[in-house]
Amino acid sequence: MIESLFPNVNWESMWEATVQTAYMTAISVLATFILGILLGLLLFLTGRGNIWENKFVNSIIAGIVNLFRSIPFIILIILLIPLSVYIIGTMLGANAALPALIAGAAPFYARMVEIALREVDKGVIEASQSMGASNGEIIFKVLLPEAMPALISGITVTAIALVSYTAMAGVVGAGGLGNLAYLEGFQRNNPDVTLVATVLILVIVAILQIAGDVATRVIDKR
Amino acid sequence: MIELKGINKTFFSKSGKVQAVKDVNLSIKKGEIFGVIGYSGAGKSTLIRMLNLLERPTDGTVTVAGNNLSSLKGKDLRAARQEIGMIFQHFNILWSRTVRDNIAFPLEISGVSKEKRMKRVDELIKLVGLEGREAAYPSQLSGGQKQRVGIARALANNPKVLLCDEATSALDPKTTDSILELLTEINQKLGLTIVLITHEMHVIRKICHRVAVMENGRVVEKGSVLEVFHHPQEEITKDFVNQLSEPEEMKESIAHLAVSQDGELVQFTFLKGKTGSPLVTELIRQFDIEVNIIQGKISHTQDGPYGKLSVFLKGEPAVIESALKYVREQGVEAEVITND
Ligand SMILES: Nc1ncnc2c1ncn2[C@@H]1O[C@H](COP(=O)(O)OP(=O)(O)OP(=O)(O)O)[C@@H](O)[C@H]1O
Ligand SMILES: [Mg+2]
């Protein structure tokens, strides 16, 4: 039955593409989470009235973040091809897409992290200072835990954006469902392949959204 | 225990400079509950925040428990802060932690082992009366319970001083009373020095031993609570004292009475343990006058009762005169309220 509905779908390569998309998404989400929190923390802490207030460092980081956020992703991929070749050794395949995916998503997430940290009650930070907490303790025991629900819902949004980035990267040769939909579906005129690839992408997005919502709900004790 | 010398604090901002605290000298003794009262913007928060150097004074020295805080920085300052607990108007507890973990937080900072932490937390939970709520998150607590967590947390590292910045201002009157009782209990049980700031005179009246009145960044009056209640010097202090003793409408009815009859309207002020009734009995027995009680109020302070009694004395002016002389001989103040 399935064979007759989707005559052109090669299920083996469809599964392989799904795994590739999941792989690219997983690695880039993980890297974006870490890098974004680092950048977001730096943005926040060097901002006005904060513990490492430093106008110079702050405006440099803000500049880089804004620059990368403004470049359309498809152009970012092309711009970063030399970097991918240098780090990964090739411009093709799932790994080659990672630098562009992370460079595109981390600045985006860094801004969300900064906003989440700004929402943390100033009074709580002050109370921690009054107890003699060091800056490290304030960051790891107060700022990050108190901002965690916003950090999680932010990474959920970013992860979903990353799924569509992987599809775009696929067109340029990174593999995955986007690549399959473009090469097998669009160029060879097999709409059933495009349809199945789309449904699979939607399933991945739905899983991410549900996982994010559940995690936020469990963590949020406000 | 706390010594403030020549404290000034100026804030520089875009809109100009604000001198929030001006030339404050204070000395707070070990084991006393010291109140600072003033209207909004008087500089109270700025002052109390300089006691643990959350705010660095522009001039002057802050000495707490023998440490010259204003000379400390970094690690030494953080260590010194562990000897000073602080509680806040909006509690400032971490919503991401349970009651137990909130109270354990300062112990984590001071590097107490997990086992000892849990033991200490149990003691503190008992002290502040939060048994059974250990696993609750702040969002599941009432305001009063949140402040109890704040108090337990502030006491965790056995501080020598507890600072309270408007600790009861966000609470209803009944909860305020229970928190004030807890603070008094802690003061007596642990011999802890407490500094509290407020804009409510009844807080000062209920638990403070000494009080300083702040206006426009300056301490304009200070002394024992009884003394300040009894002999307020400054206009602002009188305003605060009047918050408690005489509602405006009462004053009006007294003035009305005073013009409508022959006699004198007198206010007696009682100090330390003396109460009104034997005096009134004596007056009626010994002098040919009528004593009409109009209004009376006894306030209980930490140093004993303090009371005011307004009476209308009806009789011959000369008899009233000698009656008042007798009253004053008994160590009670008598003030004739002129009716003009
Ligand atoms: N960080 C700051 N920067 C600039 N000005 C400040 C700062 N903190 C306080 N001030 C100013 O200092 C003055 C005293 O403020 P403070 O908060 O100490 O008053 P307060 O007596 O605690 O008032 P309230 O009862 O409203 O809390 C105010 O004029 C306030 O605007
Ligand atoms: Mg204040």
XYZ file of C-alpha atoms and ligand atoms in Angstrom:
594
model
C 0.000 0.000 0.000
C 2.693 2.411 1.067
C 4.669 1.429 -2.023
C 1.813 2.457 -4.289
C 1.160 5.765 -2.490
C 4.816 6.848 -2.547
C 6.268 5.015 -5.562
C 9.461 7.057 -5.724
C 10.425 7.016 -2.060
C 13.530 5.044 -1.232
C 12.888 4.386 2.461
C 16.442 3.503 3.204
C 17.816 6.815 1.971
C 14.850 8.627 3.588
C 15.817 7.114 6.949
C 19.459 7.994 6.369
C 18.496 11.596 5.591
C 16.361 11.761 8.739
C 19.285 10.578 10.846
C 21.520 13.185 9.213
C 19.052 15.972 9.925
C 18.654 14.787 13.505
C 22.438 14.620 13.870
C 23.036 18.107 12.499
C 20.264 19.505 14.665
C 21.447 17.749 17.827
C 25.092 18.768 17.539
C 24.340 22.339 16.515
C 21.714 22.769 19.276
C 24.183 21.541 21.868
C 26.962 23.821 20.606
C 24.555 26.751 20.252
C 23.310 26.252 23.816
C 26.829 26.410 25.245
C 28.168 29.155 22.989
C 24.963 31.199 23.234
C 24.942 31.071 27.026
C 28.587 32.102 27.088
C 28.009 35.035 24.743
C 24.738 35.966 26.433
C 26.383 35.925 29.853
C 29.206 38.116 28.583
C 26.721 40.509 27.006
C 24.733 40.680 30.220
C 27.598 40.878 32.700
C 29.509 43.554 30.798
C 26.323 45.607 30.432
C 25.496 48.753 32.382
C 25.395 48.386 36.135
C 26.517 44.780 36.124
C 29.324 42.967 37.832
C 31.800 43.126 34.940
C 30.551 46.407 33.474
C 32.791 47.175 30.499
C 31.511 49.334 27.717
C 34.289 48.399 25.293
C 33.949 44.599 25.574
C 30.168 44.912 25.610
C 29.970 46.890 22.378
C 32.393 44.513 20.600
C 30.374 41.425 21.525
C 27.115 43.185 20.735
C 28.573 44.216 17.354
C 29.602 40.664 16.436
C 26.278 39.238 17.588
C 24.286 41.786 15.598
C 26.438 41.320 12.507
C 25.953 37.547 12.430
C 22.263 37.887 13.159
C 21.828 40.224 10.203
C 23.450 38.008 7.570
C 20.860 35.820 5.807
C 21.610 32.200 6.615
C 21.993 31.055 3.032
C 24.706 33.679 2.529
C 26.348 32.777 5.823
C 26.740 29.203 4.592
C 28.510 30.377 1.456
C 30.685 32.803 3.408
C 31.706 30.064 5.829
C 32.604 27.448 3.203
C 36.342 28.205 3.508
C 36.072 27.834 7.310
C 34.277 24.481 6.948
C 36.905 23.263 4.500
C 39.615 24.358 6.935
C 38.059 22.726 10.032
C 36.278 19.672 8.592
C 38.343 19.161 5.449
C 35.374 19.210 3.069
C 32.466 21.428 2.129
C 30.070 18.510 1.739
C 28.252 16.356 4.304
C 26.563 16.906 7.644
C 29.700 17.892 9.554
C 30.597 20.547 6.995
C 27.307 22.323 7.733
C 27.953 22.569 11.483
C 30.141 25.725 11.561
C 27.552 27.686 9.580
C 24.639 26.310 11.645
C 26.316 27.259 14.918
C 27.518 30.643 13.661
C 23.980 31.393 12.500
C 22.150 30.234 15.621
C 24.476 31.106 18.522
C 24.225 34.914 18.155
C 20.455 34.586 17.840
C 20.321 32.542 21.026
C 22.841 34.813 22.800
C 20.355 37.686 22.589
C 17.634 35.514 24.087
C 20.005 34.523 26.885
C 20.784 38.160 27.590
C 17.095 39.025 27.799
C 16.439 36.022 30.051
C 19.230 37.072 32.417
C 17.929 40.632 32.564
C 14.628 39.236 33.797
C 16.306 37.763 36.880
C 15.284 39.771 39.939
C 18.022 42.276 40.854
C 17.047 41.861 44.489
C 17.998 38.199 44.438
C 21.452 39.034 43.099
C 21.813 41.673 45.775
C 20.738 39.232 48.474
C 23.404 36.801 47.261
C 26.009 39.543 47.413
C 24.925 40.340 50.952
C 25.636 36.694 51.842
C 29.158 37.025 50.514
C 28.650 35.143 47.232
C 31.452 35.436 44.662
C 30.744 36.368 41.051
C 31.137 32.720 40.026
C 28.595 31.640 42.624
C 26.216 34.366 41.509
C 26.490 33.176 37.888
C 26.170 29.440 38.495
C 23.966 29.320 41.588
C 21.713 32.306 40.982
C 21.662 33.774 37.465
C 21.579 30.587 35.402
C 19.198 28.559 37.622
C 16.805 31.494 38.015
C 16.801 32.121 34.258
C 16.601 28.414 33.317
C 12.945 28.256 32.139
C 13.555 31.183 29.768
C 16.856 29.631 28.653
C 15.082 26.360 27.865
C 12.177 27.902 26.002
C 14.712 30.030 24.098
C 16.744 27.014 23.038
C 13.511 25.323 21.918
C 12.747 28.194 19.562
C 16.359 28.189 18.374
C 16.345 24.412 17.831
C 13.299 24.683 15.605
C 14.972 27.445 13.621
C 18.001 25.172 13.350
C 15.921 22.401 11.782
C 14.988 24.754 8.966
C 18.614 25.928 8.727
C 19.677 22.291 8.236
C 17.193 22.052 5.377
C 18.735 25.114 3.768
C 22.210 23.777 4.368
C 21.005 20.547 2.726
C 20.344 22.347 -0.522
C 23.955 23.465 -0.600
C 25.157 19.909 -0.087
C 25.035 19.090 3.606
C 22.755 16.072 3.261
C 19.690 15.439 5.380
C 15.992 15.758 4.608
C 16.330 19.167 2.956
C 18.945 17.818 0.609
C 16.787 14.790 -0.254
C 13.676 16.877 -0.818
C 15.598 19.182 -3.142
C 17.617 16.656 -5.140
C 15.259 13.677 -5.244
C 11.972 15.467 -4.829
C 12.199 18.786 -6.621
C 14.882 18.294 -9.268
C 13.679 14.815 -10.320
C 10.047 15.855 -10.029
C 9.022 13.308 -7.364
C 6.458 15.199 -5.245
C 5.884 12.152 -3.025
C 9.522 12.340 -1.845
C 9.143 16.031 -1.026
C 5.939 15.311 0.854
C 7.409 12.539 2.997
C 10.537 14.621 3.735
C 8.338 17.523 4.795
C 6.256 15.358 7.092
C 9.408 13.984 8.704
C 10.737 17.503 9.286
C 7.417 18.442 10.879
C 7.665 15.397 13.138
C 11.162 16.450 14.262
C 9.910 19.997 14.952
C 6.928 18.668 16.910
C 9.164 16.437 19.025
C 11.450 19.394 19.800
C 8.525 21.643 20.700
C 6.929 19.087 23.008
C 10.238 18.230 24.682
C 10.938 21.945 25.212
C 7.501 22.634 26.644
C 7.666 19.688 29.019
C 11.158 20.655 30.201
C 10.124 24.266 30.791
C 7.051 23.189 32.720
C 9.026 20.838 34.950
C 11.719 23.423 35.715
C 9.515 26.469 36.181
C 8.567 26.739 39.867
C 7.471 30.370 39.733
C 29.047 46.519 67.404
C 28.445 48.971 64.567
C 30.269 52.253 64.247
C 29.527 54.791 61.520
C 31.843 57.775 61.315
C 31.356 60.745 59.028
C 29.359 58.828 56.437
C 28.438 60.602 53.200
C 27.019 59.012 50.093
C 26.642 60.848 46.820
C 25.205 59.238 43.705
C 26.367 60.611 40.383
C 23.988 60.038 37.539
C 23.153 61.612 34.209
C 20.525 63.829 35.786
C 23.067 65.242 38.244
C 24.280 64.263 41.680
C 22.150 63.167 44.599
C 23.486 63.368 48.118
C 21.531 60.491 49.609
C 23.249 60.351 53.023
C 24.884 63.313 54.718
C 27.361 63.289 57.589
C 25.925 60.388 59.574
C 27.576 59.283 62.795
C 26.012 56.388 64.627
C 27.076 53.893 67.199
C 24.977 50.786 67.651
C 25.536 48.584 70.674
C 25.820 44.832 70.815
C 22.482 43.127 71.346
C 20.260 46.111 70.727
C 17.476 46.542 68.209
C 18.158 49.826 66.509
C 15.506 51.425 64.323
C 15.895 54.016 61.606
C 12.727 55.809 60.586
C 12.123 58.349 57.859
C 9.900 59.147 54.927
C 10.445 57.781 51.433
C 13.642 59.072 49.886
C 15.201 60.039 53.225
C 18.184 57.800 52.520
C 17.344 54.910 54.846
C 17.985 52.127 52.340
C 21.194 53.756 51.218
C 22.321 53.963 54.850
C 21.559 50.351 55.733
C 23.141 49.122 52.484
C 26.371 50.797 53.534
C 26.421 48.617 56.661
C 27.365 45.587 54.537
C 28.931 47.663 51.795
C 26.369 46.809 49.146
C 26.819 50.539 48.735
C 30.298 51.978 49.250
C 30.305 55.232 51.242
C 31.692 58.280 49.462
C 33.326 59.377 52.766
C 33.630 57.931 56.221
C 34.239 54.574 57.816
C 31.926 51.666 58.543
C 33.020 49.309 61.299
C 30.974 46.196 62.006
C 31.986 43.620 64.633
C 35.497 45.041 64.715
C 35.989 44.874 60.934
C 36.635 48.134 59.150
C 34.431 47.157 56.216
C 35.076 50.269 54.195
C 38.736 49.258 53.872
C 37.941 45.724 52.647
C 37.633 44.429 49.107
C 37.076 41.172 47.263
C 37.555 38.020 49.272
C 37.958 39.740 52.651
C 34.811 41.761 52.137
C 32.873 38.625 51.159
C 34.100 36.874 54.301
C 33.110 39.877 56.450
C 29.651 39.925 54.860
C 29.024 36.401 56.120
C 28.944 37.899 59.618
C 26.105 40.217 58.601
C 22.687 38.843 57.673
C 20.191 40.885 55.701
C 16.471 40.619 55.013
C 14.525 42.565 52.432
C 11.119 44.094 51.785
C 10.487 41.794 48.829
C 12.160 38.786 50.495
C 14.533 38.176 47.568
C 14.557 34.415 47.879
C 15.333 32.155 44.928
C 12.182 30.790 43.336
C 14.180 27.992 41.740
C 15.032 26.499 45.143
C 12.906 24.893 47.816
C 12.642 26.386 51.302
C 15.335 23.973 52.463
C 17.709 24.806 49.610
C 17.125 28.539 49.960
C 18.148 28.375 53.598
C 21.131 26.172 52.682
C 22.340 28.679 50.083
C 24.448 30.909 52.381
C 25.904 27.741 53.908
C 26.992 26.579 50.452
C 28.663 29.946 49.994
C 30.540 29.679 53.263
C 31.653 26.153 52.364
C 29.804 24.142 55.016
C 29.720 20.399 54.280
C 26.459 18.927 53.032
C 25.823 16.934 56.184
C 26.292 19.939 58.480
C 24.229 22.069 56.132
C 21.223 19.801 56.449
C 21.516 19.776 60.238
C 21.770 23.548 60.422
C 18.844 23.987 58.021
C 16.672 21.810 60.264
C 17.541 23.965 63.283
C 16.725 27.139 61.375
C 13.430 25.797 60.069
C 12.422 25.096 63.636
C 13.603 28.510 64.807
C 11.471 30.391 62.296
C 8.502 28.021 62.536
C 8.448 26.565 59.028
C 8.250 22.904 59.974
C 6.495 20.881 57.295
C 7.185 23.409 54.529
C 10.785 22.330 53.855
C 10.095 20.990 50.369
C 7.829 23.832 49.249
C 8.876 26.297 46.571
C 8.559 30.036 47.294
C 5.579 30.326 44.951
C 3.685 28.016 47.311
C 4.311 30.241 50.365
C 2.534 33.271 51.804
C 4.367 36.572 52.215
C 4.930 35.971 55.907
C 6.324 32.501 55.244
C 8.617 33.889 52.557
C 9.974 36.414 55.028
C 10.562 33.587 57.503
C 12.653 31.861 54.857
C 14.485 35.166 54.401
C 15.133 35.389 58.136
C 16.300 31.770 58.402
C 18.609 32.313 55.457
C 20.015 35.504 56.970
C 20.745 33.686 60.241
C 22.282 30.573 58.680
C 25.923 31.568 59.119
C 25.387 32.766 62.712
C 25.858 36.438 61.910
C 26.575 39.035 64.578
C 24.287 41.597 62.992
C 20.952 41.371 61.185
C 19.973 44.172 58.808
C 16.287 44.575 57.944
C 15.339 46.835 55.044
C 11.586 47.460 55.372
C 11.210 43.789 56.257
C 7.512 44.078 57.104
C 6.361 46.733 54.645
C 4.936 44.223 52.179
C 2.993 42.335 54.857
C -0.441 42.780 56.398
C -0.679 44.028 60.031
C -1.158 40.614 61.588
C 1.699 39.012 59.676
C 3.829 42.082 60.461
C 3.237 41.469 64.169
C 4.236 37.826 63.906
C 7.452 38.699 62.061
C 8.261 41.432 64.599
C 7.701 38.929 67.401
C 10.067 36.513 65.699
C 12.717 39.236 65.405
C 12.357 40.106 69.098
C 12.637 36.447 70.006
C 15.791 36.057 67.920
C 17.247 39.180 69.470
C 16.682 37.826 72.981
C 17.581 34.198 72.295
C 20.699 34.778 70.230
C 21.750 38.192 71.521
C 21.810 39.325 67.916
C 22.209 43.011 67.106
C 19.406 44.109 64.778
C 19.243 47.233 62.640
C 15.906 47.823 61.011
C 14.597 50.584 58.841
C 10.966 51.426 58.388
C 8.577 54.248 57.718
C 6.103 52.965 60.278
C 6.343 54.221 63.844
C 4.513 51.249 65.306
C 7.327 48.962 64.156
C 9.808 51.129 66.057
C 7.505 51.239 69.057
C 7.021 47.504 69.208
C 10.520 46.185 68.959
C 13.243 48.843 68.961
C 15.365 49.931 71.902
C 16.818 52.971 70.208
C 15.804 54.931 67.161
C 17.283 57.421 64.717
C 15.074 59.689 62.644
C 16.251 60.513 59.127
C 15.257 63.441 56.974
C 16.874 64.437 53.676
C 19.877 62.193 54.203
C 20.613 63.391 57.729
C 19.986 61.810 61.100
C 18.027 64.635 62.726
C 17.222 62.969 66.028
C 18.246 59.859 67.915
C 17.837 58.350 71.339
C 16.060 55.641 73.282
C 12.617 54.903 71.922
C 10.909 55.971 75.145
C 12.818 59.221 75.275
C 12.105 60.051 71.652
C 8.424 59.193 72.101
C 8.248 61.277 75.196
C 10.216 64.312 74.120
C 10.277 64.485 70.355
C 12.412 67.486 69.400
C 12.002 67.803 65.652
C 8.795 68.467 63.743
C 9.226 65.246 61.736
C 9.663 63.193 64.894
C 6.504 64.694 66.355
C 4.685 63.704 63.188
C 5.861 60.140 63.537
C 4.960 60.005 67.235
C 1.529 61.407 66.459
C 0.980 58.590 63.966
C 0.546 56.464 67.066
C -0.828 58.535 69.900
C -3.458 60.891 68.580
C -5.553 60.495 65.502
C -6.553 63.884 64.113
C -10.260 63.522 64.788
C -9.591 62.921 68.483
C -7.733 66.215 68.682
C -10.706 68.029 67.243
C -13.173 66.612 69.712
C -10.836 67.520 72.558
C -10.654 71.117 71.359
C -14.412 71.181 71.138
C -14.804 69.999 74.729
C -12.293 72.494 76.011
C -14.235 75.550 74.903
C -17.639 74.327 75.965
C -17.057 73.984 79.709
C -15.331 75.693 82.609
C -12.116 74.021 83.558
C -8.880 72.861 82.048
C -8.047 70.228 79.493
C -4.896 68.442 80.588
C -2.773 65.748 79.106
C -0.926 63.447 81.493
C 2.079 61.536 80.218
C 3.092 58.426 82.126
C 6.473 56.824 81.974
C 7.949 53.500 82.987
C 5.439 51.319 84.690
C 3.114 54.031 86.008
C -0.470 53.780 84.932
C -3.350 56.201 85.090
C -5.977 54.835 87.435
C -4.512 55.357 90.956
C -3.660 58.923 90.050
C -7.195 59.714 88.964
C -8.573 58.167 92.158
C -6.203 60.248 94.248
C -7.169 63.441 92.431
C -10.831 62.962 93.122
C -10.193 62.041 96.756
C -7.813 64.845 97.604
C -9.141 67.756 95.572
C -12.534 69.256 95.026
C -12.609 68.649 91.288
C -14.328 66.492 88.710
C -12.119 64.349 86.492
C -13.520 63.567 83.104
C -11.506 61.045 81.136
C -11.546 61.900 77.450
C -8.975 59.681 75.881
C -6.245 57.394 77.022
C -3.694 55.145 75.438
C -0.905 53.022 76.758
C 1.730 51.893 74.265
C 4.082 49.114 75.141
C 7.673 49.645 74.136
C 10.687 47.421 74.722
C 11.613 49.606 77.739
C 8.205 49.507 79.413
C 4.834 51.131 78.932
C 4.431 54.665 77.788
C 1.054 56.275 78.102
C -0.934 59.399 77.522
C -4.186 60.261 79.229
C -6.299 63.261 78.310
C -8.650 64.469 81.030
C -10.917 67.402 81.556
C -10.567 68.868 85.071
C -13.616 70.799 86.239
C -13.340 73.040 89.286
C -11.925 76.278 90.734
C -8.797 77.458 88.899
C -6.784 77.546 92.147
C -7.803 73.985 93.037
C -6.909 72.787 89.571
C -3.547 74.494 89.950
C -2.709 72.626 93.162
C -4.027 69.378 91.699
C -1.613 69.709 88.781
C 1.207 70.432 91.207
C 0.374 67.181 92.984
C 0.350 65.269 89.717
C 3.763 66.559 88.755
C 5.111 65.570 92.174
C 4.102 61.998 91.353
C 6.528 62.015 88.414
C 3.797 62.308 85.824
C 3.913 65.044 83.244
C 0.892 67.294 83.034
C 0.414 69.604 80.120
C -2.432 72.074 80.040
C -3.827 72.172 76.534
C -4.733 75.765 75.887
C -7.880 76.423 73.976
C -7.369 79.144 71.458
N 21.697 53.908 42.816
C 21.242 55.179 42.937
N 21.560 56.103 42.012
C 21.126 57.377 42.127
N 20.355 57.830 43.131
C 19.995 56.968 44.090
C 20.418 55.584 44.046
N 19.906 54.956 45.132
C 19.204 55.883 45.808
N 19.259 57.101 45.204
C 18.637 58.340 45.675
O 19.002 58.532 47.017
C 17.914 59.040 47.784
C 17.655 58.140 48.971
O 17.163 56.900 48.518
P 16.863 55.680 49.495
O 16.479 54.542 48.649
O 18.012 55.492 50.414
O 15.609 56.225 50.299
P 14.704 55.475 51.368
O 14.734 56.305 52.588
O 15.122 54.063 51.492
O 13.275 55.553 50.705
P 12.097 54.458 50.676
O 11.381 54.551 51.976
O 11.241 54.916 49.533
O 12.718 53.123 50.417
C 16.746 59.156 46.819
O 16.657 60.508 46.396
C 17.133 58.253 45.676
O 16.593 58.733 44.463
Mg 14.189 52.126 50.949
